[in-house]
């Protein structure tokens, strides 16, 4: 972090006018403050993430209320996956469920603090409904987190501010101060369970041809394996085949048939949000033979700036047309705007782009990521 305070970062008006896009943020964490926060925010569009059961409807409402500013993203974050049971029938008991998805084995005292789990299948039905009613909605925030531990209180992590509190939240997800560490239990969600929840959601995103905003902490190898596996039987189509496939889709749509039968069964546009993996792995992800999807890498000041020199190397390693910027911030307003200005400036500097040139590239990338290649401006 440099010595300038976050609030001091600004961009000239003509740069904002080109259009600046936040590829990943959480303003529904402070939903009541969203209308006021959006009023003076210069960011053109916000890709607004859902994370758990009780914020999916907030993302839906925000997209209805601000259709020009909010691009909704529905999904279930790895931090909350223990609250879902994946079996088709409810588990025998609450403790049986939690003992099967948490490790080390939780104590009875801790289990008492946790709510009854709910059905993953029911969540998937809601996700489908949300995709049906928002044709451009993404899947997110989903992923794998191997470092996250449940809070001792058994409560869900939230960055919601009390109504009376006008203070800005001081940190974003993933960032964990010493005080928080003391509040954490030793319990983590098993990788198998996180994977099951992720794969169920990816299948829906594939069916509806939606982009994915992906969270990965201490899981870069695992995530890569998951995606590599998803595409293992897939033949990368040639240009000619791609054109034929496109024509076929149009025909199916014209006849009122089911267009999804012509789409691949996995998502074709994926963003590794606040990417914190090594630079070498970027080469692996963008190798079409290994993962034939279009992979994007997004960066935020809150998560990535602390990586110093490594951050520069990583940004350099990302192809120009796969780079995105984000705030990952839970409150719309002044600080969100400053964070956006900051990451745009830093990324342009590292890439050696003039601001206006860089902002145009980032704009095109965001449009391609969200709407697909043909919709790029
Ligand atoms: Zn996030």
GROMACS .gro file of C-alpha atoms and ligand atoms in nm:
model
  378
    1UNK     CA    1   0.000   0.000   0.000
    2UNK     CA    2   0.144   0.344  -0.072
    3UNK     CA    3   0.124   0.638   0.160
    4UNK     CA    4  -0.179   0.794  -0.010
    5UNK     CA    5  -0.504   0.726   0.176
    6UNK     CA    6  -0.765   0.527  -0.017
    7UNK     CA    7  -1.004   0.824  -0.026
    8UNK     CA    8  -0.745   1.032  -0.214
    9UNK     CA    9  -0.747   0.825  -0.530
   10UNK     CA   10  -0.927   0.997  -0.813
   11UNK     CA   11  -0.948   0.987  -1.190
   12UNK     CA   12  -1.017   1.275  -1.431
   13UNK     CA   13  -1.381   1.316  -1.541
   14UNK     CA   14  -1.308   1.230  -1.904
   15UNK     CA   15  -1.163   0.895  -1.791
   16UNK     CA   16  -1.474   0.806  -1.589
   17UNK     CA   17  -1.681   0.909  -1.893
   18UNK     CA   18  -1.522   0.632  -2.103
   19UNK     CA   19  -1.686   0.385  -1.866
   20UNK     CA   20  -1.533   0.198  -1.574
   21UNK     CA   21  -1.666  -0.140  -1.462
   22UNK     CA   22  -1.636  -0.316  -1.127
   23UNK     CA   23  -1.605  -0.689  -1.204
   24UNK     CA   24  -1.677  -0.808  -0.849
   25UNK     CA   25  -1.828  -0.632  -0.546
   26UNK     CA   26  -2.069  -0.687  -0.257
   27UNK     CA   27  -2.278  -0.371  -0.203
   28UNK     CA   28  -2.582  -0.576  -0.099
   29UNK     CA   29  -2.398  -0.646   0.229
   30UNK     CA   30  -2.513  -0.292   0.308
   31UNK     CA   31  -2.827  -0.304   0.099
   32UNK     CA   32  -3.011  -0.011   0.260
   33UNK     CA   33  -2.720   0.217   0.174
   34UNK     CA   34  -2.714   0.111  -0.192
   35UNK     CA   35  -2.949   0.379  -0.342
   36UNK     CA   36  -2.763   0.667  -0.174
   37UNK     CA   37  -2.426   0.509  -0.251
   38UNK     CA   38  -2.500   0.469  -0.622
   39UNK     CA   39  -2.612   0.829  -0.661
   40UNK     CA   40  -2.265   0.984  -0.676
   41UNK     CA   41  -2.068   0.675  -0.772
   42UNK     CA   42  -1.891   0.724  -1.107
   43UNK     CA   43  -1.846   0.352  -1.176
   44UNK     CA   44  -2.061   0.267  -1.482
   45UNK     CA   45  -2.168  -0.082  -1.380
   46UNK     CA   46  -2.122  -0.299  -1.077
   47UNK     CA   47  -2.109  -0.678  -1.100
   48UNK     CA   48  -2.292  -0.745  -0.774
   49UNK     CA   49  -2.226  -1.076  -0.601
   50UNK     CA   50  -2.454  -1.287  -0.389
   51UNK     CA   51  -2.290  -1.514  -0.135
   52UNK     CA   52  -2.543  -1.697   0.084
   53UNK     CA   53  -2.908  -1.786   0.123
   54UNK     CA   54  -3.026  -1.453   0.257
   55UNK     CA   55  -2.867  -1.220   0.003
   56UNK     CA   56  -2.979  -1.377  -0.328
   57UNK     CA   57  -3.308  -1.186  -0.317
   58UNK     CA   58  -3.124  -0.861  -0.238
   59UNK     CA   59  -2.918  -0.900  -0.555
   60UNK     CA   60  -3.239  -0.972  -0.748
   61UNK     CA   61  -3.404  -0.658  -0.603
   62UNK     CA   62  -3.097  -0.442  -0.669
   63UNK     CA   63  -3.092  -0.553  -1.035
   64UNK     CA   64  -3.462  -0.464  -1.073
   65UNK     CA   65  -3.421  -0.130  -0.902
   66UNK     CA   66  -3.102  -0.025  -1.082
   67UNK     CA   67  -3.102  -0.210  -1.416
   68UNK     CA   68  -2.852   0.033  -1.571
   69UNK     CA   69  -2.600   0.007  -1.291
   70UNK     CA   70  -2.626  -0.341  -1.142
   71UNK     CA   71  -2.538  -0.666  -1.316
   72UNK     CA   72  -2.661  -0.940  -1.082
   73UNK     CA   73  -2.457  -1.244  -0.992
   74UNK     CA   74  -2.620  -1.530  -0.803
   75UNK     CA   75  -2.433  -1.805  -0.622
   76UNK     CA   76  -2.324  -1.965  -0.301
   77UNK     CA   77  -1.987  -1.870  -0.149
   78UNK     CA   78  -1.756  -2.142  -0.007
   79UNK     CA   79  -1.761  -1.978   0.339
   80UNK     CA   80  -2.122  -2.083   0.388
   81UNK     CA   81  -2.133  -2.423   0.219
   82UNK     CA   82  -2.151  -2.611   0.552
   83UNK     CA   83  -2.509  -2.479   0.584
   84UNK     CA   84  -2.617  -2.687   0.282
   85UNK     CA   85  -2.676  -3.061   0.269
   86UNK     CA   86  -2.618  -3.221  -0.068
   87UNK     CA   87  -2.821  -3.542  -0.027
   88UNK     CA   88  -3.164  -3.563  -0.190
   89UNK     CA   89  -3.329  -3.632   0.146
   90UNK     CA   90  -3.264  -3.436   0.467
   91UNK     CA   91  -2.984  -3.573   0.690
   92UNK     CA   92  -3.079  -3.790   0.990
   93UNK     CA   93  -2.985  -3.513   1.228
   94UNK     CA   94  -2.818  -3.174   1.238
   95UNK     CA   95  -2.513  -3.318   1.409
   96UNK     CA   96  -2.480  -3.600   1.154
   97UNK     CA   97  -2.472  -3.341   0.874
   98UNK     CA   98  -2.218  -3.109   1.035
   99UNK     CA   99  -1.995  -3.396   1.143
  100UNK     CA  100  -1.983  -3.509   0.782
  101UNK     CA  101  -1.892  -3.170   0.632
  102UNK     CA  102  -1.669  -3.011   0.901
  103UNK     CA  103  -1.326  -3.106   1.024
  104UNK     CA  104  -1.181  -3.161   1.281
  105UNK     CA  105  -1.486  -3.319   1.437
  106UNK     CA  106  -1.691  -3.041   1.599
  107UNK     CA  107  -1.790  -3.048   1.965
  108UNK     CA  108  -2.157  -3.071   2.070
  109UNK     CA  109  -2.125  -2.721   2.214
  110UNK     CA  110  -2.023  -2.581   1.876
  111UNK     CA  111  -2.290  -2.778   1.692
  112UNK     CA  112  -2.555  -2.621   1.916
  113UNK     CA  113  -2.459  -2.282   1.774
  114UNK     CA  114  -2.526  -2.383   1.414
  115UNK     CA  115  -2.866  -2.366   1.243
  116UNK     CA  116  -3.044  -2.659   1.077
  117UNK     CA  117  -2.888  -2.716   0.735
  118UNK     CA  118  -3.090  -2.653   0.420
  119UNK     CA  119  -3.110  -2.836   0.090
  120UNK     CA  120  -2.854  -2.772  -0.186
  121UNK     CA  121  -3.116  -2.892  -0.436
  122UNK     CA  122  -3.358  -2.624  -0.319
  123UNK     CA  123  -3.083  -2.364  -0.356
  124UNK     CA  124  -3.012  -2.487  -0.709
  125UNK     CA  125  -3.382  -2.447  -0.795
  126UNK     CA  126  -3.368  -2.085  -0.674
  127UNK     CA  127  -3.051  -2.026  -0.873
  128UNK     CA  128  -3.228  -2.154  -1.185
  129UNK     CA  129  -3.522  -1.919  -1.120
  130UNK     CA  130  -3.284  -1.626  -1.082
  131UNK     CA  131  -3.106  -1.714  -1.409
  132UNK     CA  132  -3.444  -1.743  -1.584
  133UNK     CA  133  -3.552  -1.398  -1.471
  134UNK     CA  134  -3.217  -1.224  -1.527
  135UNK     CA  135  -3.089  -1.319  -1.874
  136UNK     CA  136  -2.743  -1.168  -1.816
  137UNK     CA  137  -2.693  -1.272  -1.454
  138UNK     CA  138  -2.365  -1.439  -1.367
  139UNK     CA  139  -2.280  -1.723  -1.132
  140UNK     CA  140  -2.096  -1.587  -0.827
  141UNK     CA  141  -1.950  -1.576  -0.584
  142UNK     CA  142  -1.864  -1.943  -0.586
  143UNK     CA  143  -1.539  -2.133  -0.541
  144UNK     CA  144  -1.311  -2.315  -0.301
  145UNK     CA  145  -1.148  -2.181   0.016
  146UNK     CA  146  -0.915  -2.411   0.206
  147UNK     CA  147  -0.799  -2.158   0.462
  148UNK     CA  148  -1.134  -2.035   0.590
  149UNK     CA  149  -1.236  -2.135   0.943
  150UNK     CA  150  -1.584  -2.089   1.086
  151UNK     CA  151  -1.622  -1.814   1.347
  152UNK     CA  152  -1.638  -1.939   1.709
  153UNK     CA  153  -1.982  -1.783   1.741
  154UNK     CA  154  -2.114  -2.020   1.472
  155UNK     CA  155  -2.255  -1.710   1.297
  156UNK     CA  156  -2.201  -1.624   0.932
  157UNK     CA  157  -1.932  -1.372   0.843
  158UNK     CA  158  -2.083  -1.042   0.733
  159UNK     CA  159  -1.958  -0.694   0.647
  160UNK     CA  160  -2.288  -0.528   0.722
  161UNK     CA  161  -2.258  -0.201   0.914
  162UNK     CA  162  -2.507  -0.116   1.190
  163UNK     CA  163  -2.774   0.126   1.060
  164UNK     CA  164  -2.652   0.408   1.280
  165UNK     CA  165  -2.288   0.359   1.180
  166UNK     CA  166  -2.165   0.588   0.904
  167UNK     CA  167  -1.810   0.456   0.927
  168UNK     CA  168  -1.673   0.290   0.618
  169UNK     CA  169  -1.596  -0.080   0.649
  170UNK     CA  170  -1.220  -0.099   0.688
  171UNK     CA  171  -1.150  -0.427   0.514
  172UNK     CA  172  -1.283  -0.672   0.267
  173UNK     CA  173  -1.339  -1.044   0.269
  174UNK     CA  174  -1.028  -1.265   0.286
  175UNK     CA  175  -0.849  -1.005   0.489
  176UNK     CA  176  -0.829  -1.127   0.841
  177UNK     CA  177  -0.686  -0.922   1.123
  178UNK     CA  178  -0.533  -1.067   1.441
  179UNK     CA  179  -0.846  -0.997   1.643
  180UNK     CA  180  -1.056  -1.196   1.395
  181UNK     CA  181  -0.820  -1.491   1.413
  182UNK     CA  182  -0.887  -1.517   1.787
  183UNK     CA  183  -1.256  -1.530   1.707
  184UNK     CA  184  -1.218  -1.822   1.472
  185UNK     CA  185  -1.294  -2.184   1.556
  186UNK     CA  186  -1.062  -2.460   1.429
  187UNK     CA  187  -1.340  -2.591   1.201
  188UNK     CA  188  -1.320  -2.592   0.823
  189UNK     CA  189  -1.551  -2.728   0.554
  190UNK     CA  190  -1.420  -3.043   0.383
  191UNK     CA  191  -1.289  -3.001   0.030
  192UNK     CA  192  -1.527  -3.272  -0.094
  193UNK     CA  193  -1.830  -3.084   0.028
  194UNK     CA  194  -1.712  -2.750  -0.111
  195UNK     CA  195  -1.649  -2.922  -0.444
  196UNK     CA  196  -1.993  -3.078  -0.450
  197UNK     CA  197  -2.161  -2.740  -0.395
  198UNK     CA  198  -1.940  -2.574  -0.657
  199UNK     CA  199  -1.995  -2.843  -0.923
  200UNK     CA  200  -2.374  -2.833  -0.879
  201UNK     CA  201  -2.366  -2.458  -0.941
  202UNK     CA  202  -2.125  -2.478  -1.236
  203UNK     CA  203  -2.362  -2.722  -1.405
  204UNK     CA  204  -2.640  -2.460  -1.392
  205UNK     CA  205  -2.407  -2.187  -1.520
  206UNK     CA  206  -2.307  -2.419  -1.806
  207UNK     CA  207  -2.666  -2.496  -1.894
  208UNK     CA  208  -2.755  -2.126  -1.908
  209UNK     CA  209  -2.423  -2.020  -2.064
  210UNK     CA  210  -2.340  -1.777  -1.783
  211UNK     CA  211  -2.009  -1.627  -1.676
  212UNK     CA  212  -1.864  -1.727  -1.341
  213UNK     CA  213  -1.693  -1.518  -1.073
  214UNK     CA  214  -1.467  -1.760  -0.891
  215UNK     CA  215  -1.314  -1.737  -0.542
  216UNK     CA  216  -1.001  -1.940  -0.471
  217UNK     CA  217  -0.794  -1.924  -0.154
  218UNK     CA  218  -0.520  -2.183  -0.101
  219UNK     CA  219  -0.697  -2.373  -0.375
  220UNK     CA  220  -0.536  -2.273  -0.702
  221UNK     CA  221  -0.425  -2.626  -0.787
  222UNK     CA  222  -0.759  -2.775  -0.686
  223UNK     CA  223  -0.961  -2.525  -0.887
  224UNK     CA  224  -0.749  -2.581  -1.191
  225UNK     CA  225  -0.795  -2.959  -1.159
  226UNK     CA  226  -1.172  -2.916  -1.126
  227UNK     CA  227  -1.194  -2.712  -1.445
  228UNK     CA  228  -0.945  -2.927  -1.630
  229UNK     CA  229  -1.156  -3.231  -1.539
  230UNK     CA  230  -1.482  -3.061  -1.646
  231UNK     CA  231  -1.343  -3.017  -1.994
  232UNK     CA  232  -1.149  -3.341  -2.013
  233UNK     CA  233  -1.371  -3.502  -2.279
  234UNK     CA  234  -1.424  -3.182  -2.470
  235UNK     CA  235  -1.291  -3.132  -2.818
  236UNK     CA  236  -1.189  -2.770  -2.875
  237UNK     CA  237  -1.397  -2.667  -3.179
  238UNK     CA  238  -1.228  -2.519  -3.482
  239UNK     CA  239  -1.337  -2.179  -3.615
  240UNK     CA  240  -1.557  -2.351  -3.875
  241UNK     CA  241  -1.719  -2.573  -3.613
  242UNK     CA  242  -1.782  -2.274  -3.389
  243UNK     CA  243  -1.966  -2.098  -3.671
  244UNK     CA  244  -2.177  -2.404  -3.743
  245UNK     CA  245  -2.260  -2.434  -3.374
  246UNK     CA  246  -2.368  -2.068  -3.367
  247UNK     CA  247  -2.600  -2.117  -3.667
  248UNK     CA  248  -2.747  -2.424  -3.506
  249UNK     CA  249  -2.820  -2.231  -3.186
  250UNK     CA  250  -2.998  -1.959  -3.381
  251UNK     CA  251  -3.210  -2.218  -3.558
  252UNK     CA  252  -3.308  -2.380  -3.228
  253UNK     CA  253  -3.398  -2.042  -3.081
  254UNK     CA  254  -3.598  -1.953  -3.396
  255UNK     CA  255  -3.806  -2.266  -3.373
  256UNK     CA  256  -3.874  -2.203  -3.004
  257UNK     CA  257  -3.679  -2.513  -2.905
  258UNK     CA  258  -3.448  -2.557  -2.612
  259UNK     CA  259  -3.139  -2.353  -2.695
  260UNK     CA  260  -2.950  -2.493  -2.397
  261UNK     CA  261  -2.921  -2.834  -2.564
  262UNK     CA  262  -2.680  -2.675  -2.813
  263UNK     CA  263  -2.463  -2.510  -2.547
  264UNK     CA  264  -2.175  -2.683  -2.369
  265UNK     CA  265  -2.253  -2.829  -2.029
  266UNK     CA  266  -1.996  -2.612  -1.853
  267UNK     CA  267  -1.935  -2.239  -1.821
  268UNK     CA  268  -1.733  -2.085  -2.103
  269UNK     CA  269  -1.635  -1.757  -1.933
  270UNK     CA  270  -1.471  -1.765  -1.592
  271UNK     CA  271  -1.309  -1.490  -1.386
  272UNK     CA  272  -1.061  -1.578  -1.112
  273UNK     CA  273  -1.149  -1.289  -0.886
  274UNK     CA  274  -0.879  -1.112  -0.679
  275UNK     CA  275  -0.639  -1.365  -0.830
  276UNK     CA  276  -0.368  -1.448  -0.579
  277UNK     CA  277  -0.205  -1.752  -0.743
  278UNK     CA  278   0.145  -1.762  -0.890
  279UNK     CA  279   0.222  -1.601  -1.229
  280UNK     CA  280   0.312  -1.942  -1.383
  281UNK     CA  281  -0.036  -2.073  -1.323
  282UNK     CA  282  -0.181  -1.805  -1.550
  283UNK     CA  283  -0.013  -1.974  -1.846
  284UNK     CA  284  -0.171  -2.302  -1.743
  285UNK     CA  285  -0.522  -2.154  -1.708
  286UNK     CA  286  -0.517  -1.985  -2.046
  287UNK     CA  287  -0.398  -2.296  -2.226
  288UNK     CA  288  -0.705  -2.379  -2.436
  289UNK     CA  289  -0.605  -2.744  -2.455
  290UNK     CA  290  -0.630  -2.775  -2.076
  291UNK     CA  291  -0.928  -2.548  -2.011
  292UNK     CA  292  -1.109  -2.442  -2.329
  293UNK     CA  293  -1.307  -2.170  -2.148
  294UNK     CA  294  -1.217  -1.803  -2.170
  295UNK     CA  295  -1.042  -1.735  -1.839
  296UNK     CA  296  -1.018  -1.382  -1.698
  297UNK     CA  297  -0.814  -1.253  -1.404
  298UNK     CA  298  -0.945  -0.975  -1.187
  299UNK     CA  299  -0.757  -0.763  -0.934
  300UNK     CA  300  -0.849  -0.546  -0.638
  301UNK     CA  301  -0.653  -0.306  -0.421
  302UNK     CA  302  -0.782  -0.468  -0.103
  303UNK     CA  303  -0.660  -0.817  -0.181
  304UNK     CA  304  -0.386  -0.785  -0.439
  305UNK     CA  305  -0.191  -0.471  -0.351
  306UNK     CA  306  -0.040  -0.636  -0.045
  307UNK     CA  307   0.141  -0.885  -0.270
  308UNK     CA  308   0.387  -0.612  -0.378
  309UNK     CA  309   0.635  -0.728  -0.642
  310UNK     CA  310   0.452  -1.057  -0.699
  311UNK     CA  311   0.141  -0.856  -0.789
  312UNK     CA  312   0.332  -0.674  -1.065
  313UNK     CA  313   0.458  -1.005  -1.206
  314UNK     CA  314   0.110  -1.150  -1.202
  315UNK     CA  315  -0.045  -0.851  -1.382
  316UNK     CA  316   0.231  -0.868  -1.643
  317UNK     CA  317   0.159  -1.237  -1.699
  318UNK     CA  318  -0.211  -1.178  -1.773
  319UNK     CA  319  -0.285  -1.128  -2.145
  320UNK     CA  320  -0.422  -0.777  -2.212
  321UNK     CA  321  -0.760  -0.910  -2.319
  322UNK     CA  322  -0.811  -1.116  -2.001
  323UNK     CA  323  -0.757  -0.849  -1.739
  324UNK     CA  324  -1.038  -0.713  -1.520
  325UNK     CA  325  -1.055  -0.481  -1.219
  326UNK     CA  326  -1.277  -0.494  -0.913
  327UNK     CA  327  -1.323  -0.348  -0.567
  328UNK     CA  328  -1.458  -0.656  -0.382
  329UNK     CA  329  -1.604  -0.389  -0.151
  330UNK     CA  330  -1.920  -0.427   0.060
  331UNK     CA  331  -2.051  -0.069   0.043
  332UNK     CA  332  -2.140   0.149  -0.258
  333UNK     CA  333  -2.008   0.504  -0.224
  334UNK     CA  334  -1.701   0.722  -0.202
  335UNK     CA  335  -1.457   0.459  -0.080
  336UNK     CA  336  -1.569   0.213  -0.345
  337UNK     CA  337  -1.505   0.478  -0.611
  338UNK     CA  338  -1.160   0.554  -0.471
  339UNK     CA  339  -1.072   0.183  -0.466
  340UNK     CA  340  -1.183   0.154  -0.827
  341UNK     CA  341  -0.979   0.460  -0.930
  342UNK     CA  342  -0.679   0.316  -0.746
  343UNK     CA  343  -0.682  -0.031  -0.906
  344UNK     CA  344  -0.741   0.116  -1.254
  345UNK     CA  345  -0.442   0.350  -1.209
  346UNK     CA  346  -0.216   0.076  -1.072
  347UNK     CA  347  -0.302  -0.179  -1.341
  348UNK     CA  348  -0.255   0.078  -1.620
  349UNK     CA  349   0.081   0.177  -1.475
  350UNK     CA  350   0.203  -0.184  -1.451
  351UNK     CA  351   0.086  -0.260  -1.804
  352UNK     CA  352   0.236   0.062  -1.936
  353UNK     CA  353  -0.100   0.178  -2.071
  354UNK     CA  354  -0.204   0.542  -2.094
  355UNK     CA  355  -0.512   0.584  -1.873
  356UNK     CA  356  -0.761   0.636  -2.154
  357UNK     CA  357  -0.620   0.347  -2.353
  358UNK     CA  358  -0.620   0.117  -2.048
  359UNK     CA  359  -0.973   0.207  -1.946
  360UNK     CA  360  -1.095   0.125  -2.299
  361UNK     CA  361  -0.925  -0.216  -2.283
  362UNK     CA  362  -1.073  -0.289  -1.939
  363UNK     CA  363  -1.416  -0.182  -2.061
  364UNK     CA  364  -1.400  -0.416  -2.360
  365UNK     CA  365  -1.277  -0.701  -2.141
  366UNK     CA  366  -1.562  -0.658  -1.892
  367UNK     CA  367  -1.820  -0.659  -2.171
  368UNK     CA  368  -1.669  -0.971  -2.322
  369UNK     CA  369  -1.659  -1.143  -1.984
  370UNK     CA  370  -2.018  -1.063  -1.889
  371UNK     CA  371  -2.200  -1.075  -2.223
  372UNK     CA  372  -1.976  -1.294  -2.436
  373UNK     CA  373  -1.744  -1.207  -2.721
  374UNK     CA  374  -2.006  -1.093  -2.970
  375UNK     CA  375  -2.139  -0.831  -2.729
  376UNK     CA  376  -1.804  -0.661  -2.682
  377UNK     CA  377  -1.811  -0.288  -2.755
  378LIG    ZN1  378  -1.603  -1.132  -0.310
   0.00000   0.00000   0.00000
